[in-house]
Coordinates of C-alpha atoms in Angstrom, one line a residue:
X1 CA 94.1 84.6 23.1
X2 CA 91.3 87.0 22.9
X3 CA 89.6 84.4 20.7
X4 CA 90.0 81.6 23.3
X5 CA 88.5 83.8 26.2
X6 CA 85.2 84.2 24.7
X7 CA 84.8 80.9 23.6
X8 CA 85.7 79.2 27.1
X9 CA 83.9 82.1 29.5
X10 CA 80.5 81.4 27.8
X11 CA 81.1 77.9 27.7
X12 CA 81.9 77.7 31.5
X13 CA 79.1 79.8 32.7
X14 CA 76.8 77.4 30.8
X15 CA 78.4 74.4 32.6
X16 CA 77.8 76.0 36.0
X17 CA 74.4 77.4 35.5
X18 CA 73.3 73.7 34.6
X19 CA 75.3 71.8 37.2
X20 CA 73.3 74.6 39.4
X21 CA 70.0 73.5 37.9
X22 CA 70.7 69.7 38.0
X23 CA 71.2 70.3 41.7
X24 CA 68.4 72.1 42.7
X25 CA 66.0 70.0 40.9
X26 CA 67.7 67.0 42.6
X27 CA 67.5 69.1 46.1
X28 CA 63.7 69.2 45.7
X29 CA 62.8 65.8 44.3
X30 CA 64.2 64.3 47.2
X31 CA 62.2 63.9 50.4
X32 CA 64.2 62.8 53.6
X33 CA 60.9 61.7 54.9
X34 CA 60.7 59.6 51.9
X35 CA 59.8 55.4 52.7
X36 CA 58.1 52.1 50.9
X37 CA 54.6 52.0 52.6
X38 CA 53.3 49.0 53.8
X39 CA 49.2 47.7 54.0
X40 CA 46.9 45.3 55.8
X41 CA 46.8 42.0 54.0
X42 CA 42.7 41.6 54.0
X43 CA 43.4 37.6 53.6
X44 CA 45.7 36.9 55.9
X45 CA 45.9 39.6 58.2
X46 CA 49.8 40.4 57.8
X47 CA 51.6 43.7 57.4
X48 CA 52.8 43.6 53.6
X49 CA 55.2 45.9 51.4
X50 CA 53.9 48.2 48.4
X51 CA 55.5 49.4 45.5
X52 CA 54.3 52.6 46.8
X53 CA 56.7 55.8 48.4
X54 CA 55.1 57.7 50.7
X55 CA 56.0 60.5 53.1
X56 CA 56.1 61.2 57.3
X57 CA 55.3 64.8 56.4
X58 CA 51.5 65.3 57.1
X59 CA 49.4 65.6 54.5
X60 CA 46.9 63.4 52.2
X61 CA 47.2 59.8 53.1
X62 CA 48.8 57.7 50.9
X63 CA 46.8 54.7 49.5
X64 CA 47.7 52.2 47.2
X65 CA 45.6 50.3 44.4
X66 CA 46.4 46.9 44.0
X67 CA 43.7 46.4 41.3
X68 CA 40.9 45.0 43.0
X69 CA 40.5 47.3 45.9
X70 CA 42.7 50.8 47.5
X71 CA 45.0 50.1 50.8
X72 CA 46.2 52.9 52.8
X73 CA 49.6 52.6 53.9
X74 CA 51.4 52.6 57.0
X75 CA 55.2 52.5 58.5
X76 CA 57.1 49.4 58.4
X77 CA 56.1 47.5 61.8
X78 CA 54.3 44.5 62.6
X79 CA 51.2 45.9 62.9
X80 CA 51.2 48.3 60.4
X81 CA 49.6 51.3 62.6
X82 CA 51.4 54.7 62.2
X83 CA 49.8 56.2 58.7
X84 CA 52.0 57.7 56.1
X85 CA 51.0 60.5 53.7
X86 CA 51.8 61.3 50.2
X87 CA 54.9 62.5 49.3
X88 CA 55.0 66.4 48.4
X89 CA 56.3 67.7 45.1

């Protein structure tokens, strides 16, 4: 019995301090402000989705480069006119 108690003790307390860490590091990854930014089509005009994640929390604006030139991003609208900013890590 005295055997089994310090085998299982140890092992539990290892289980619980990394189901701890996992969760933290999840708690801080995540950003509730968190959405797909959109940019100004220069050709036609029209509000188009990124592959870009950006943030509502003020900050740097977020930009995208599409290989031939660097959009900022904006909300998802029709207009594309509220500015988003890059997420914070």
């Amino acid at each position: 019995m005295k055997n089994l108690k310090s085998l299982i003790l140890p092992a539990a307390i290892i289980l619980i301090g990394a189901g701890a860490a996992l969760a933290t590091n999840v708690a801080k990854n995540s950003d509730s402000n968190s959405q797909t930014g959109y940019y100004i089509d220069s050709s036609t005009g029209e509000c188009r989705q990124s592959p870009e994640m950006c943030s509502t929390t003020p900050g740097d604006l977020c930009t995208w480069d599409d290989g031939s030139s660097i959009h900022s991003l904006f909300q998802a609208d029709t207009e594309c006119t509220v500015s988003l900013y890059k997420p914070v890590n």
